[in-house]
Short mmCIF file of C-alpha atoms in Angstrom, two decimals:
data_model
loop_
_atom_site.label_atom_id
_atom_site.label_comp_id
_atom_site.label_asym_id
_atom_site.label_seq_id
_atom_site.Cartn_x
_atom_site.Cartn_y
_atom_site.Cartn_z
CA PRO K 1 50.51 -72.02 7.53
CA SER K 2 52.32 -72.58 10.98
CA GLY K 3 55.56 -72.29 12.25
CA GLY K 4 56.94 -71.03 8.83
CA PHE K 5 56.07 -73.91 6.28
CA PRO K 6 53.68 -72.98 4.24
CA ASP K 7 52.55 -76.37 3.90
CA LEU K 8 51.53 -77.32 7.13
CA MET K 9 48.41 -76.77 9.07
CA VAL K 10 47.86 -76.95 12.40
CA VAL K 11 43.93 -76.78 13.52
CA GLU K 12 43.20 -76.79 17.33
CA SER K 13 40.44 -75.71 19.54
CA ALA K 14 41.36 -72.27 20.73
CA SER K 15 42.15 -73.68 24.51
CA ILE K 16 42.30 -76.37 25.90
CA GLY K 17 38.83 -78.36 26.89
CA GLU K 18 37.43 -76.04 24.12
CA VAL K 19 35.64 -77.40 21.28
CA LEU K 20 37.01 -77.49 17.39
CA LYS K 21 34.69 -75.58 15.57
CA VAL K 22 33.01 -76.78 11.92
CA ASP K 23 33.84 -73.07 10.58
CA GLN K 24 37.69 -74.03 11.40
CA VAL K 25 37.19 -77.29 9.73
CA ARG K 26 35.85 -76.40 6.80
CA GLU K 27 39.38 -73.33 5.94
CA LEU K 28 40.91 -76.46 6.34
CA GLY K 29 39.03 -78.50 3.70
CA ARG K 30 39.62 -75.49 1.42
CA THR K 31 43.33 -74.42 2.22
CA LEU K 32 43.74 -78.36 1.71
CA ALA K 33 42.56 -78.64 -1.60
CA LEU K 34 45.57 -76.05 -3.33
CA ALA K 35 48.64 -77.87 -4.04
CA PRO K 36 50.97 -77.84 -1.60
CA TYR K 37 53.64 -73.76 -1.61
CA GLU K 38 56.15 -75.49 -1.30
CA GLY K 39 57.07 -79.13 -0.67
CA ARG K 40 55.32 -82.00 -2.61
CA HIS K 41 52.18 -82.15 -0.01
CA ARG K 42 49.80 -80.74 2.49
CA ILE K 43 50.10 -81.65 6.11
CA ALA K 44 47.60 -80.75 8.32
CA LEU K 45 48.22 -81.32 12.20
CA ILE K 46 44.45 -81.42 14.13
CA LEU K 47 45.15 -80.84 17.65
CA ARG K 48 42.71 -82.65 20.41
CA VAL K 49 39.84 -83.95 17.76
CA HIS K 50 38.22 -85.49 20.63
CA GLU K 51 37.45 -82.07 21.64
CA ALA K 52 36.39 -81.54 18.41
CA SER K 53 31.76 -80.52 17.60
CA ASP K 54 30.08 -82.94 15.75
CA SER K 55 29.38 -80.85 12.64
CA ALA K 56 32.79 -80.22 12.87
CA LEU K 57 33.47 -84.14 13.11
CA ASN K 58 31.43 -84.58 10.12
CA ALA K 59 32.98 -82.11 8.04
CA LEU K 60 36.36 -83.56 8.46
CA LEU K 61 34.79 -87.38 7.65
CA LYS K 62 34.56 -85.30 4.66
CA THR K 63 37.66 -84.70 4.10
CA LEU K 64 39.13 -87.89 5.42
CA GLU K 65 37.11 -90.05 2.64
CA GLU K 66 38.62 -87.85 -0.27
CA PRO K 67 41.85 -86.79 0.40
CA PRO K 68 43.38 -85.11 -2.32
CA ARG K 69 46.64 -86.73 -3.39
CA HIS K 70 48.86 -84.46 -1.99
CA VAL K 71 47.13 -84.09 1.33
CA VAL K 72 48.38 -85.89 4.48
CA LEU K 73 46.23 -85.83 7.62
CA LEU K 74 47.26 -86.36 11.27
CA LEU K 75 44.82 -86.49 14.15
CA THR K 76 45.47 -86.70 17.95
CA ALA K 77 43.61 -87.05 20.22
CA HIS K 78 43.73 -88.85 24.21
CA SER K 79 42.16 -91.78 22.97
CA ALA K 80 39.92 -93.55 19.57
CA GLU K 81 37.03 -94.20 22.62
CA GLY K 82 36.29 -90.07 22.31
CA VAL K 83 36.62 -90.15 18.41
CA LEU K 84 33.62 -91.44 15.87
CA PRO K 85 33.57 -94.79 15.18
CA THR K 86 33.61 -93.47 11.39
CA LEU K 87 36.54 -91.22 11.34
CA VAL K 88 38.58 -93.44 13.36
CA SER K 89 38.26 -96.58 10.87
CA ARG K 90 39.97 -94.58 8.08
CA CYS K 91 42.65 -93.39 9.86
CA GLU K 92 45.45 -95.18 10.89
CA LYS K 93 46.15 -95.70 14.16
CA LEU K 94 49.01 -95.28 16.06
CA ASN K 95 49.44 -95.62 19.62
CA LEU K 96 52.43 -94.32 21.33
CA ARG K 97 54.14 -95.24 24.48
CA PRO K 98 54.17 -93.73 27.56
CA GLN K 99 57.27 -92.22 28.29
CA PRO K 100 59.77 -92.33 31.34
CA TYR K 101 59.02 -90.49 34.35
CA ALA K 102 62.71 -89.19 33.90
CA VAL K 103 63.05 -88.71 30.29
CA ILE K 104 59.68 -86.38 30.88
CA ALA K 105 61.01 -84.41 33.83
CA SER K 106 63.57 -83.67 31.84
CA GLY K 107 61.83 -82.48 28.92
CA LEU K 108 59.91 -80.36 31.20
CA ALA K 109 63.63 -78.85 33.33
CA GLU K 110 64.47 -77.52 30.01
CA ARG K 111 61.86 -75.98 28.76
CA PHE K 112 60.91 -74.56 32.41
CA GLU K 113 61.99 -72.44 35.16
CA GLU K 114 59.92 -73.35 37.81
CA ARG K 115 61.43 -77.11 38.97
CA GLU K 116 60.10 -77.01 42.25
CA HIS K 117 56.87 -80.14 41.06
CA LEU K 118 58.97 -81.49 37.62
CA GLU K 119 58.55 -85.52 39.18
CA GLU K 120 55.40 -84.66 40.52
CA VAL K 121 54.21 -83.41 36.71
CA ALA K 122 56.45 -86.06 35.17
CA ARG K 123 54.63 -89.09 37.44
CA LEU K 124 50.73 -87.17 37.82
CA ALA K 125 51.53 -87.16 33.73
CA GLY K 126 50.91 -91.00 32.70
CA GLY K 127 54.21 -90.77 30.61
CA ALA K 128 52.61 -87.95 28.33
CA PRO K 129 54.95 -85.54 27.80
CA GLY K 130 51.59 -83.41 26.47
CA ARG K 131 50.39 -84.27 29.53
CA ALA K 132 53.36 -82.98 31.81
CA ILE K 133 53.35 -79.56 29.80
CA ASP K 134 49.22 -79.21 30.26
CA LEU K 135 49.09 -79.26 33.98
CA LEU K 136 52.67 -76.92 33.74
CA GLU K 137 51.07 -74.31 31.98
CA HIS K 138 47.08 -75.30 33.56
CA PRO K 139 47.92 -75.22 37.26
CA GLN K 140 44.31 -74.96 38.05
CA VAL K 141 44.06 -78.52 36.35
CA LEU K 142 47.48 -79.42 38.32
CA GLU K 143 45.87 -79.14 41.60
CA ALA K 144 42.21 -80.68 40.21
CA ARG K 145 44.13 -83.99 39.32
CA ARG K 146 45.71 -83.77 42.66
CA GLU K 147 42.99 -83.68 44.29
CA THR K 148 41.47 -86.69 42.66
CA LEU K 149 44.80 -88.31 43.35
CA ALA K 150 44.35 -87.41 47.31
CA SER K 151 40.34 -88.66 46.69
CA MET K 152 41.29 -91.71 45.76
CA LEU K 153 43.84 -92.72 48.01
CA GLN K 154 41.56 -92.15 50.81
CA LEU K 155 39.60 -95.38 49.24
CA VAL K 156 41.77 -97.68 50.14
CA ASP K 157 40.99 -97.44 54.21
CA MET K 158 37.66 -96.57 54.01
CA THR K 159 34.76 -99.35 54.60
CA ARG K 160 32.60 -100.78 51.84
CA GLY K 161 29.86 -98.27 52.91
CA GLU K 162 31.72 -95.20 53.47
CA ARG K 163 33.19 -95.96 49.22
CA PHE K 164 29.42 -96.64 48.45
CA LYS K 165 28.67 -92.28 49.64
CA PHE K 166 31.46 -91.59 48.65
CA ALA K 167 30.60 -92.70 44.38
CA GLU K 168 27.03 -91.56 45.67
CA ARG K 169 28.68 -87.67 46.48
CA ALA K 170 31.01 -88.08 43.08
CA THR K 171 28.21 -89.16 40.51
CA GLY K 172 25.09 -87.18 42.26
CA SER K 173 22.91 -90.08 41.65
CA ARG K 174 22.68 -93.38 43.77
CA GLU K 175 21.86 -95.75 41.11
CA ALA K 176 25.37 -94.64 39.40
#
């Protein structure tokens, strides 16, 4: 149960960038097999399914193929390309539109006391409120994003040869 509502289960990896484990998905499957406690449905929200291990994805696939009638499954991912095609084919895909920078900055201002970089973070998040929150909660990710952006901007003034050298350093391979 999550958030005080007994029929809502939220499943996610221990932290962003870690792996969603098969045991978590199997436990979810056992819980979803039970009748709803309070509402008409049991709802499972699986966050960042693109971080799931292969065995977790296969366990989830079994639940998606034969879900109980009272179950609603919601999966989130950065993109469908990072998820098994067999899993995606059993889901209804909803593409969420990017939010305007001002809306994201305003929402961040309500949630965070640190307001110095909110406009910058809203722009770096590319219209994704969750990504903006991640950037503020993980300063090392924000700094890495800034460094990547600065590197990309340097490419504009480089010669073709310098760009190839940059690509070689970035990939570690001349062929790539």
